Structures are given as structure tokens and as C-alpha cells.
Amino acid sequence: MAQNKMRPVDEVLRGKLEFKLAKVIAPKLTGWQLSLFVWSQGSFLFGKLIKSKLLRMNNLPQCLREIIISDAPMYQPEYPANQAPEIAVKNFLDESDPKERVAFALEHLPARQSHFQDDSPPFLYWKIRDYVEAYTTGRVTPTQVAERIIATVEEAKKRSPSLVYFISFLSEDVRKQATESTERYKKGTALSVLDGVPLAVKDDIDCLPHPSTAGTKWLPQVREVKEDAVSIARLRSCGMMMIGKAVMHELGMGTTGSNPHHGTARNPHDLGRYTGGSSSGPGAIVASGLCPVALGTDVGGSIRIPSSLCGNIGLKPTFGRITNEGLFCVGWSMESSGPIASSTEDALLVYAAMVGSHPTDKLHSWPLPPCVPDLNVGFQAIMGSLKLGKYSDWFNSTFEKEVAEVCNKSLNLIFETFGTETKEIILPELDEIKIAHLCTVGSEYVSGLAGYDTKLLKELSLEVQGTLGLFKEFTALDYLSSQKIRRRAMYFYMQAFESVDVIVTPTTGTTAPVISSAALTVGESDLTTVGNLMRFIIAPNFLGLPAISVPVGHDSRGLPIGLQLIGRPWQEATLFRVAAAFEEVCTPLRKRATTFYNILK
């Protein structure tokens, strides 16, 4: 019987807080060891014992079963009605035409200097506006860009090691879209600034004529794609060129990007390392220059982790800000889709097209009107009035010292350049939030997959089978306790936002991990590395808060490091502004990936 009782939330904030966020404890398994672990889970004699020991080693029963939590549960994010307003933003209608929203966002971007001129600024990656300049001036056509992408994808497969970017890539479909876009530019009838710009789509987002595998071998057998996801339809109406379905960690159940079925994406900054996941393909595609932007999904860092490890911008919007209609969605109370891009402005333009709810959405807190930052207003005028919140004990608890050092350096740069102050805050119960998120996502995955034939589920990779086996140990009490912790966590974060505008953390606790040779063929279970990558990730998913990862530098090995910005509910515009400011001061510290395809030249 439970003996201890969680203190009331206001009492927690008044008392002395001891920082606690334990490292995930689990063996690293691959090959026959992983096979034996999965087999043992089905064993009546050993399975229960092994799983119970793993869960107790990581404090799950102590947190969820052996303590009284008096708070009411919160099954989906619920936000307070009265929040501090955003400054220097421009609103548009949720139901307005995507092309109009993109044009509106474009109006509020600062003037750009062409990268095609002799005196152009230092070049890192081509942006959407570079594509438009190239198309409108006749330097290149969408058809020529499509042919370069097709040739590059084919060449990448033949490399050693082979570079896997897509699960489904249909050359003729890419050519068809490019031909249509080329004709529109010839006639002067381009649909928007996104017309003809290549976009890669994570393979759990429906996009015709491709199937959606979600990284599995079998999903298209039982789930037919009949139409585009709503977000894809919105982007297609703007003329974007969907070039294929990007590889991903199977079912989104991992943060490395490992996929023994379709191939594992490699990090363009170091081909011997992971991209991060589960949006592994989108992260690699953008970092390598194949596309300026890609779409990912995020239920536990799956947009932000690969963005950080690959040196990209990655936005997870507020839960409900962009509809999930047309996604293979099993983390139903936390999942969001959003852009991974090489620049903040490109992420903003694609976000403007995607944004909006759908009549089928079932939300507890309905979105506030969407808006974009007016980036024509100088950073100096706005950034000096914003306050960043930092819980130093947490911020500095990275597993690689350089990660915290680089992120702290970026905070110093933003203060020296714009006068943006960083204020110390407290965020209690981080360990409890980590455990509650794990139980919630695990329970939702088990429920979401319950209707599929067990024969199909046995075709999942050994890693995913092993993880699902652990998830099946969660009880109704565990899930209910987790939702009570969600309400407590929401209170703590909303209290922090009373005094700061944006909360800052490193995006990940480590840079890109090394890919083991065995993982390429049979996969691997490395829950400790998963935990290291997710150390700062969880609250935006669990609480539905918007969060963006922005590259702020590299470690001594040249591996990218990302800073995470967490915003108030519905305040993506503020995140875009702050991300753009960090991008400006940290661009001299960024490096282009060593594996880079110059698609426009």
C-alpha cells in the first residue's frame, strides 16, 4: 500500500528544491543478446521478473504506484485562459487560405541579400527565397532541380556506406510535380513562394501516391493511404514539390533513427553517427542540402532531437496548433507535426502554410488565433524586453560537458548583442515528469497497436518489440498517476512563465551517438542513450508546449549542438523571433555538413 504522499504543488514551490533527474539504467543490447531479451519477455518464468526489475531500477513503481497523488488527472493539455500577450506579432485567420498565410508571413520577413551575387553573404544552406530567385530569374527550373535530386538520391544509394534518405521515392511523380511548377513559373502564375520548393515528408504522414509505412515492413498491408494528410494538402496547394517519404525510426519508437528494415539514415556531419530520431530521414535530408525543409512528427523529441544532432532548426508546435488528421498517430495526447529546416525563416514559411485545426480535432484547449512575428522590427527593439528562463542545475546536467558550455556561450552572446536577460527559474519533479511521460506514451502506443494482428507485430524490429514488451507492464494505476503528474507539471511550468517569456535548455544531453555495425542489420536497444538524448525534451510533449531547437555551435569533433527554446502555449511566433535572434548571433559558429549537395548550383 502507498505510504508516501506528494506535497501540494504550491508547497513544493515554497520549499527547498533538490535537483533530481536520474539517468536511465538499462543494458545496451544487440545481436543474440537482444534476441534473447525479446524472447525472455514472452517467457512466463523470466519475462515478468526481468521487466519488473528494469522498471524498478528506473523508479517507475516507486513514482507511480507507491505514492499518493491527490491532484486531479489531466488527460490532454489544458491551458489557462489568461496568458501574457505576445509582442510585435501579426495575426491571421485560422481558416484562411494557406497561400494567403504564406504571403502574409513573407511580408513580415526582413529583406534578404542574394546568395547568387559576387558580394553575397557567407553561404551555409540555400533557403526557400533562394529557390524562388533562381526560378524567377531563369537560373534554374524546378524540373532541373528535380533531376538533380533524383540523380543525387540514386548516387547516394551506391556510396559506401550507402546513404539512405527515403523509404518511398518515385522519380516520375517528382518529375510530374516539377513539370507543373516549371510551367507555372513560365506563365508567371506561381502559386506562392513555396512553389517548386522540394519538401521531404516523414513516412508517418500520408502523402499520395506513396504508402505510409511508419518505418515498418507491414503497415501498408492493413492501412491504405486514400488522401493527403491535411497539412500536406495545405502545402501542396501552395505548390510545394513532395519528393518522397523519408526514412524514420520504426513507429517513431526510438530517438537514434536506427531502422534495420529500410536502412538507417546517417548524420551528414559524420557518416559514422546517428542523425537522431525518430524523424531521422528529414534531419539528414535537410542537413545534406537535398531540401531546405522537411516535415517531421514529435511525440518524444522526434523533430527536435534530429534537428539538434544534424544542425537544423526544428519546431514542435503547441499540441493542436497543426491538425494531426492524416498522420499515423499513436501518441494521441502528445503528438505534433512540424517543420525541420536549415533556417528559421524557412521553418516559419512552411509553418504558416501548415497551421490550423480541423473539424475532426478533439482538443481540451482550442487554439488561439495563429500569428507570425514581425521580423521587420529589429531584434534590438524586442529582444531586450524578453526574459529567458534557465534552471541551471538542469541546464548544466548534460552528459557531455561541451554541450552545456556551447549552449551557455549562446546565452552570453544573445545578452551581449541584444541585452536579453536570462533569469534563474525552478522546475520541480523532473524525474517524475520523465517517468509519467514514458508511461503515457507507452500506454498510448500499446492501445494504438492493440487492433493489429500479433503476427504483424512480431515483424517489428527486435528493439521495438522489446520496448513494447516493457510498455505492456504499465497498469491503469500507472497511467492515472501519470496524468495526475501531468497536471502538477503544467502548474510548475505555468508558474515559471509568470516571470519569463521563454525557457531555455540544451536540446539534447549529448551529441550524435556512434552507429554500431550490428545495429544496421538487427537493430539495437540502448535505452540509456535514448534517455541521454531525451533529457531536456519531455515537457513540451507531455504538456503540449511549443518548442524549437536552434543550432548554436559544435563540439570539438565538429558535431552540432542545439539549444531548445520552450514557449507559452500558442506562442510559436515568439519562439520564431527568439530562434531567429540566436540564429543571427550563432551563424558564424555553424558549419555546413561535410556531406552536402549543392542543388541550386
XYZ file of C-alpha atoms in Angstrom:
601
model
C 0.000 0.000 0.000
C 1.220 3.504 -0.813
C 2.786 5.168 2.244
C 4.143 8.478 0.946
C 2.162 11.400 -0.391
C 3.164 14.067 -2.902
C 3.137 17.541 -1.407
C 0.696 20.141 -2.803
C 2.193 21.995 -5.762
C 2.268 25.411 -4.080
C 4.041 23.904 -1.087
C 6.644 22.347 -3.412
C 7.480 25.752 -4.884
C 7.749 27.352 -1.444
C 10.042 24.663 -0.073
C 13.663 23.815 -0.688
C 14.093 22.025 -4.014
C 16.703 19.355 -4.595
C 17.538 18.785 -8.273
C 16.911 15.189 -9.287
C 16.825 13.669 -12.754
C 18.223 10.153 -12.752
C 19.985 8.603 -15.719
C 18.115 5.778 -17.435
C 19.559 2.430 -16.358
C 19.367 -0.385 -18.903
C 21.790 -2.712 -20.699
C 22.841 -1.954 -24.275
C 21.721 -4.938 -26.347
C 22.182 -6.044 -29.936
C 22.584 -9.319 -31.820
C 21.861 -12.507 -29.876
C 21.582 -10.603 -26.584
C 18.732 -8.514 -27.969
C 17.059 -11.620 -29.402
C 17.319 -13.344 -26.025
C 15.873 -10.299 -24.242
C 12.850 -10.191 -26.559
C 12.345 -13.954 -26.231
C 12.568 -13.779 -22.440
C 9.808 -11.169 -22.302
C 7.388 -13.781 -23.576
C 8.621 -16.339 -21.065
C 6.269 -16.948 -18.140
C 9.235 -17.749 -15.917
C 11.668 -14.950 -16.769
C 9.665 -12.218 -18.532
C 7.839 -10.702 -15.582
C 10.945 -10.824 -13.410
C 13.189 -9.065 -15.947
C 10.679 -6.347 -16.812
C 9.771 -5.683 -13.176
C 13.450 -5.327 -12.292
C 14.097 -2.890 -15.159
C 11.123 -0.735 -14.190
C 12.091 -0.690 -10.503
C 15.720 0.174 -11.351
C 14.320 3.266 -13.081
C 11.940 4.218 -10.234
C 8.696 3.702 -12.121
C 6.725 1.756 -9.485
C 8.125 3.968 -6.717
C 6.852 7.061 -8.549
C 3.508 5.822 -9.858
C 2.325 3.027 -7.529
C 3.878 3.582 -4.136
C 2.920 7.195 -3.513
C -0.401 9.000 -3.092
C -1.054 11.776 -5.641
C -4.119 13.826 -4.682
C -4.192 16.039 -7.791
C -6.860 15.541 -10.463
C -5.683 13.860 -13.686
C -5.162 15.805 -16.940
C -5.586 13.530 -19.969
C -4.757 16.164 -22.595
C -3.005 19.507 -22.275
C -5.256 22.158 -20.702
C -4.032 25.741 -20.701
C -5.017 28.752 -18.588
C -7.157 31.281 -20.434
C -5.230 34.362 -19.336
C -1.672 34.483 -20.623
C 0.760 37.299 -21.267
C 0.253 38.583 -24.837
C 2.944 38.275 -27.494
C 4.600 41.457 -28.710
C 5.317 42.560 -32.297
C 3.282 39.763 -33.879
C 0.754 39.767 -36.712
C -2.392 37.649 -36.504
C -4.165 35.874 -39.349
C -7.295 33.751 -39.507
C -7.039 30.070 -38.638
C -9.281 29.168 -41.579
C -7.606 31.461 -44.140
C -6.153 30.086 -47.382
C -2.643 28.584 -46.950
C -1.322 30.654 -49.868
C -2.545 33.830 -48.180
C -0.924 32.828 -44.900
C 2.416 32.152 -46.602
C 2.264 35.511 -48.392
C 1.433 37.169 -45.064
C 4.424 35.526 -43.365
C 6.667 36.524 -46.278
C 5.669 40.185 -45.883
C 6.991 40.137 -42.335
C 10.420 38.694 -43.123
C 13.374 41.089 -43.314
C 14.932 41.960 -46.657
C 17.444 39.409 -47.926
C 20.707 39.659 -49.823
C 21.062 37.341 -52.803
C 23.469 34.427 -52.457
C 23.940 34.447 -56.235
C 25.830 37.768 -56.272
C 29.618 38.083 -56.100
C 29.389 40.062 -52.849
C 26.840 37.700 -51.295
C 26.957 36.931 -47.546
C 28.709 33.763 -46.325
C 26.837 30.736 -47.662
C 25.627 27.864 -45.478
C 22.416 26.483 -46.967
C 20.038 27.512 -49.723
C 16.791 29.000 -48.420
C 13.310 28.985 -49.906
C 13.754 32.551 -51.154
C 16.943 31.446 -52.943
C 14.917 28.829 -54.826
C 12.357 31.455 -55.795
C 15.063 33.828 -57.048
C 16.639 31.016 -59.067
C 13.277 30.072 -60.604
C 12.059 33.588 -61.370
C 15.369 34.711 -62.910
C 15.713 31.568 -65.001
C 18.961 30.441 -63.375
C 17.380 27.041 -62.891
C 13.914 25.488 -63.207
C 12.000 23.196 -60.836
C 12.497 20.462 -63.439
C 16.274 20.873 -63.313
C 16.186 20.832 -59.510
C 14.081 17.664 -59.596
C 16.558 15.930 -61.909
C 19.456 16.893 -59.649
C 17.624 15.491 -56.621
C 16.778 12.255 -58.457
C 20.396 11.803 -59.556
C 21.677 12.591 -56.059
C 19.352 10.097 -54.357
C 20.426 7.367 -56.790
C 24.108 8.212 -56.351
C 23.773 8.227 -52.555
C 22.443 4.651 -52.580
C 25.573 3.478 -54.425
C 28.008 5.049 -51.984
C 29.881 3.041 -49.402
C 28.401 3.180 -46.900
C 25.059 3.539 -48.656
C 23.219 6.728 -47.699
C 19.543 6.041 -47.051
C 17.213 9.026 -47.151
C 13.845 7.679 -48.316
C 11.547 4.701 -47.806
C 9.470 5.662 -50.845
C 10.918 7.767 -53.666
C 9.071 7.867 -57.009
C 11.111 9.640 -59.678
C 8.233 10.010 -62.120
C 5.995 11.624 -59.510
C 8.756 14.116 -58.679
C 9.187 14.889 -62.390
C 5.434 15.386 -62.828
C 5.235 17.899 -59.977
C 8.350 19.695 -61.220
C 6.982 19.969 -64.766
C 3.768 21.536 -63.482
C 5.696 24.014 -61.345
C 8.058 24.891 -64.211
C 5.062 25.693 -66.416
C 3.587 27.952 -63.748
C 6.838 29.918 -63.465
C 6.994 30.254 -67.267
C 3.479 31.707 -67.263
C 4.103 33.916 -64.231
C 1.422 32.100 -62.237
C 3.455 30.578 -59.396
C 1.086 29.643 -56.583
C 3.234 31.035 -53.766
C 6.809 31.498 -52.613
C 6.736 27.738 -51.876
C 6.008 26.766 -55.490
C 8.549 24.253 -56.773
C 10.457 24.123 -53.490
C 11.355 20.498 -52.649
C 9.946 19.038 -49.438
C 10.617 15.635 -47.844
C 7.882 14.034 -45.733
C 8.373 11.691 -42.784
C 6.830 8.306 -43.509
C 4.082 8.507 -40.893
C 2.412 11.451 -42.670
C 0.083 10.498 -45.538
C 1.236 11.865 -48.895
C -0.072 10.464 -52.175
C 0.912 8.500 -54.225
C 3.118 6.963 -51.542
C 2.115 4.401 -48.919
C 2.786 5.210 -45.271
C 4.908 2.553 -43.578
C 5.792 4.440 -40.364
C 9.114 2.636 -40.745
C 7.577 -0.861 -40.601
C 7.517 -3.632 -43.206
C 3.767 -4.268 -42.969
C 1.648 -1.177 -42.271
C 0.591 -0.562 -45.930
C -0.945 -4.067 -45.959
C -3.552 -3.013 -43.390
C -3.743 0.780 -43.772
C -4.366 2.267 -47.198
C -3.490 5.884 -47.921
C -6.534 7.364 -49.662
C -5.736 11.071 -49.493
C -3.092 13.529 -48.387
C -2.808 14.454 -44.738
C -4.427 17.853 -44.179
C -1.047 19.537 -43.645
C 0.264 18.001 -46.896
C -2.825 19.178 -48.789
C -2.234 22.700 -47.483
C 1.402 22.674 -48.593
C 0.519 21.121 -51.949
C -1.980 23.934 -52.553
C 0.998 26.307 -52.261
C 2.891 24.402 -54.964
C 5.477 22.591 -52.840
C 7.160 19.652 -54.553
C 6.777 16.494 -52.413
C 9.858 14.486 -53.266
C 9.290 11.374 -51.164
C 8.660 9.649 -47.841
C 11.701 9.926 -45.602
C 13.104 7.049 -43.566
C 12.332 7.054 -39.844
C 12.807 5.066 -36.656
C 10.203 2.303 -36.757
C 6.816 3.507 -35.411
C 8.632 6.532 -34.008
C 9.688 4.340 -31.067
C 13.279 5.460 -30.732
C 15.476 8.542 -30.731
C 18.535 7.332 -32.660
C 16.999 6.780 -36.110
C 18.008 3.123 -36.349
C 15.898 1.130 -38.829
C 17.061 -2.378 -39.831
C 14.116 -2.799 -42.258
C 14.582 0.169 -44.593
C 18.061 1.326 -43.665
C 19.449 3.744 -41.108
C 19.953 7.388 -42.046
C 23.480 8.646 -41.413
C 24.421 12.010 -39.980
C 25.735 14.293 -42.776
C 28.213 15.824 -40.313
C 29.752 12.397 -39.569
C 28.530 9.377 -41.524
C 29.532 7.057 -38.698
C 26.965 8.608 -36.368
C 23.207 8.638 -35.958
C 21.003 11.511 -37.074
C 18.735 11.196 -34.068
C 15.121 10.184 -34.381
C 12.568 9.356 -34.939
C 12.491 11.887 -37.827
C 15.894 10.636 -38.943
C 15.438 10.942 -42.714
C 14.075 14.507 -42.548
C 17.015 15.550 -40.357
C 19.596 14.056 -42.736
C 17.869 15.357 -45.875
C 17.825 18.967 -44.677
C 21.364 18.898 -43.254
C 22.735 17.448 -46.505
C 21.080 20.182 -48.596
C 18.722 17.899 -50.562
C 15.785 20.040 -49.410
C 15.624 23.305 -47.496
C 12.820 21.896 -45.346
C 11.180 18.596 -44.398
C 8.236 17.539 -42.252
C 8.567 15.513 -39.072
C 6.403 14.377 -36.188
C 7.195 14.614 -32.491
C 5.807 12.644 -29.533
C 9.062 12.479 -27.567
C 11.556 14.778 -29.274
C 11.346 13.287 -32.760
C 11.619 16.666 -34.512
C 13.941 18.422 -32.074
C 16.469 15.627 -31.471
C 17.442 15.078 -35.144
C 17.389 18.847 -35.651
C 19.900 19.258 -32.842
C 22.166 16.369 -33.870
C 22.143 17.409 -37.553
C 22.418 21.172 -37.042
C 18.911 22.129 -38.224
C 16.032 24.264 -36.985
C 13.170 22.074 -35.742
C 9.757 23.202 -34.446
C 7.330 21.146 -32.383
C 4.243 23.390 -32.245
C 1.687 23.595 -29.460
C -0.422 20.435 -29.273
C -3.432 21.131 -31.515
C -1.906 24.082 -33.385
C -1.457 21.918 -36.521
C -4.014 19.191 -37.084
C -2.908 15.555 -36.933
C -5.548 14.495 -39.461
C -3.825 12.119 -41.891
C -0.973 11.092 -39.594
C -0.370 7.555 -38.384
C -0.718 8.784 -34.827
C -0.494 6.515 -31.794
C 0.732 9.011 -29.169
C -2.660 10.661 -29.367
C -2.414 13.073 -26.409
C 1.044 14.419 -27.286
C 1.896 14.071 -30.976
C 2.510 17.097 -33.187
C 3.878 17.605 -36.680
C 6.137 20.429 -37.735
C 8.984 21.611 -39.970
C 12.671 20.734 -39.882
C 14.569 23.396 -41.838
C 18.013 24.816 -42.452
C 16.834 28.294 -41.410
C 14.269 29.872 -39.114
C 12.599 31.762 -41.957
C 12.038 28.566 -43.954
C 10.527 26.842 -40.919
C 8.257 29.870 -40.478
C 7.058 29.899 -44.104
C 6.181 26.196 -44.053
C 4.576 26.517 -40.615
C 2.379 29.336 -41.945
C 1.046 27.020 -44.661
C 0.505 24.047 -42.313
C -1.008 25.815 -39.342
C -4.650 25.329 -38.452
C -7.055 22.950 -36.779
C -9.541 20.612 -38.471
C -13.209 19.802 -37.717
C -12.189 16.284 -36.636
C -9.802 17.562 -33.945
C -10.814 16.797 -30.361
C -8.991 19.220 -28.086
C -9.451 20.338 -24.482
C -7.892 23.746 -25.157
C -8.798 25.271 -28.518
C -6.016 27.179 -30.316
C -5.678 30.933 -30.012
C -5.515 32.763 -33.374
C -2.256 31.920 -35.181
C 0.255 34.679 -35.813
C 3.744 35.298 -37.119
C 6.495 37.512 -35.723
C 7.058 40.813 -37.478
C 10.745 40.275 -38.201
C 10.880 43.639 -39.973
C 11.011 45.058 -36.453
C 14.665 44.895 -35.447
C 15.821 42.367 -32.862
C 17.258 45.138 -30.696
C 13.815 46.665 -30.188
C 12.176 43.461 -28.964
C 14.802 41.035 -27.663
C 15.923 43.384 -24.897
C 12.452 43.265 -23.379
C 12.204 39.456 -23.355
C 13.378 37.289 -20.485
C 14.759 33.776 -20.849
C 14.283 31.272 -18.027
C 17.062 28.860 -17.087
C 17.088 26.164 -14.397
C 20.863 25.995 -14.085
C 21.140 22.663 -12.270
C 19.158 21.024 -15.062
C 20.706 23.068 -17.891
C 24.237 22.097 -16.883
C 23.487 18.393 -16.297
C 24.417 17.332 -19.830
C 26.303 14.065 -20.264
C 28.902 15.785 -22.436
C 30.358 18.917 -20.860
C 30.784 20.688 -24.210
C 27.024 20.655 -24.848
C 26.273 22.818 -21.805
C 29.323 25.014 -22.480
C 28.276 25.805 -26.059
C 24.671 26.472 -25.015
C 25.782 28.772 -22.182
C 28.025 30.626 -24.634
C 24.996 31.263 -26.866
C 23.113 32.800 -23.914
C 26.058 35.119 -23.300
C 26.101 36.092 -26.986
C 22.387 36.897 -27.032
C 22.802 39.096 -23.947
C 25.882 40.885 -25.297
C 24.207 41.501 -28.673
C 20.606 42.326 -27.734
C 20.561 42.699 -23.953
C 18.295 39.680 -23.491
C 18.496 38.658 -19.849
C 18.491 35.090 -18.561
C 16.684 34.622 -15.259
C 17.056 31.686 -12.876
C 13.884 29.586 -12.513
C 12.913 26.373 -10.723
C 11.183 23.415 -12.383
C 10.379 20.707 -9.820
C 9.688 16.993 -10.269
C 11.696 16.480 -13.463
C 12.227 12.804 -12.663
C 8.513 12.286 -12.083
C 7.689 14.050 -15.360
C 10.140 11.804 -17.229
C 8.538 8.658 -15.783
C 4.976 9.894 -16.331
C 5.710 10.747 -19.967
C 7.197 7.286 -20.522
C 4.136 5.608 -19.032
C 1.756 7.823 -21.010
C 3.399 7.368 -24.391
C 3.914 3.667 -23.713
C 0.293 3.102 -22.739
C -0.967 5.037 -25.755
C 1.276 3.037 -28.085
C 0.085 -0.287 -26.650
C -3.531 0.849 -27.006
C -2.993 2.216 -30.520
C -1.395 -1.003 -31.753
C -3.802 -3.366 -29.983
C -6.004 -3.784 -33.059
C -3.227 -5.152 -35.266
C -2.599 -8.861 -35.809
C 0.044 -10.219 -33.437
C 1.759 -11.860 -36.425
C 2.364 -8.408 -37.881
C 3.624 -7.041 -34.575
C 6.179 -9.861 -34.473
C 7.607 -8.455 -37.724
C 8.631 -5.306 -35.864
C 12.335 -4.900 -35.188
C 13.684 -6.582 -32.072
C 14.292 -3.176 -30.497
C 10.674 -2.106 -30.931
C 9.339 -5.486 -29.794
C 11.443 -5.195 -26.659
C 10.244 -1.664 -25.943
C 6.600 -2.645 -26.483
C 7.093 -5.548 -24.102
C 8.134 -3.106 -21.380
C 5.237 -0.791 -22.206
C 2.771 -3.635 -21.664
C 3.780 -3.757 -17.997
C 2.140 -0.391 -17.318
C -1.114 -0.602 -15.363
C -4.251 1.524 -15.185
C -2.925 2.919 -11.897
C 0.347 3.859 -13.610
C -1.496 5.701 -16.374
C -3.809 7.517 -13.967
C -0.912 8.561 -11.734
C 0.927 9.838 -14.810
C -1.974 12.101 -15.742
C -2.023 13.495 -12.214
C 1.674 14.282 -12.582
C 0.846 15.984 -15.900
C -1.444 18.413 -14.053
C 1.241 19.145 -11.475
C 3.846 19.698 -14.187
C 1.549 22.105 -16.034
C 1.233 24.161 -12.857
C 5.014 24.311 -12.383
C 5.642 25.418 -15.968
C 2.843 27.987 -15.993
C 4.262 29.432 -12.768
C 7.670 29.719 -14.432
C 6.090 31.541 -17.376
C 4.755 34.167 -14.949
C 8.271 35.616 -14.785
C 9.902 34.609 -18.104
C 8.872 34.540 -21.762
C 10.871 31.528 -22.960
C 12.507 28.629 -21.105
C 15.921 27.577 -22.423
C 17.709 24.216 -22.200
C 20.160 22.280 -24.328
C 18.107 20.259 -26.803
C 19.915 17.010 -26.035
C 22.248 15.816 -23.302
C 24.807 14.549 -25.804
C 25.833 14.974 -29.437
C 25.243 12.358 -32.140
C 25.963 8.773 -30.972
C 28.088 6.334 -32.978
C 26.283 3.743 -35.145
C 27.354 0.199 -34.302
C 27.726 -2.211 -37.220
C 25.388 -4.755 -35.606
C 22.644 -2.136 -35.263
C 22.449 -1.759 -39.043
C 21.213 -5.326 -39.554
C 19.373 -6.331 -36.376
C 18.919 -3.021 -34.570
C 19.917 -2.290 -31.001
C 18.271 -1.476 -27.693
C 20.144 1.301 -25.909
C 17.689 2.908 -23.514
C 20.467 4.760 -21.687
C 21.400 6.651 -24.870
C 17.698 7.234 -25.555
C 17.409 8.788 -22.104
C 20.505 10.935 -22.651
C 19.037 12.294 -25.884
C 15.629 12.921 -24.258
C 16.936 14.552 -21.070
C 15.530 18.011 -21.892
C 12.879 17.003 -24.412
C 9.931 15.636 -22.485
C 7.934 18.529 -21.013
C 6.931 20.134 -24.351
C 5.390 16.816 -25.426
C 3.814 15.920 -22.095
C 2.389 19.426 -21.636
C 1.842 20.193 -25.322
C 4.030 23.310 -25.192
C 5.675 24.729 -28.327
C 9.423 24.169 -28.547
C 12.074 24.804 -31.158
C 15.670 23.614 -31.468
C 18.145 26.074 -32.951
C 21.799 25.247 -33.789
C 24.226 27.255 -31.669
C 27.586 25.637 -32.385
C 29.599 22.413 -32.472
C 31.674 20.288 -30.142
C 35.408 19.701 -30.603
C 34.638 16.861 -33.065
C 32.553 19.137 -35.279
C 29.217 17.655 -34.185
C 26.271 20.089 -33.993
C 24.766 21.250 -30.705
C 21.243 22.635 -30.400
C 19.610 24.989 -27.900
C 15.957 24.320 -27.079
C 13.508 27.192 -26.625
C 10.222 26.318 -24.869
C 7.355 28.786 -25.161
C 3.998 29.542 -23.625
C 1.025 27.728 -25.196
C 0.214 29.018 -28.710
C 3.209 31.402 -28.745
C 5.108 29.934 -31.687
C 5.634 33.453 -33.056
C 7.745 34.405 -30.044
C 9.782 31.211 -30.450
C 10.424 32.025 -34.113
C 11.609 35.520 -33.159
C 13.963 34.290 -30.446
C 15.222 31.444 -32.663
C 15.953 33.945 -35.448
C 17.924 36.082 -32.998
C 20.007 33.100 -31.852
C 20.466 32.102 -35.485
C 21.843 35.558 -36.278
C 24.402 35.629 -33.469
C 25.398 31.952 -33.805
C 25.657 31.670 -37.609
C 29.433 32.351 -37.501
C 29.695 29.306 -35.194
C 27.770 26.978 -37.514
C 29.357 24.647 -40.038
C 27.812 23.164 -43.125
C 27.633 19.357 -43.127
C 30.593 17.566 -44.698
C 28.136 15.566 -46.829
C 26.391 18.379 -48.712
C 24.590 18.503 -52.055
C 24.554 21.882 -53.795
C 21.191 21.509 -55.523
C 20.941 25.089 -56.868
C 24.465 25.392 -58.303
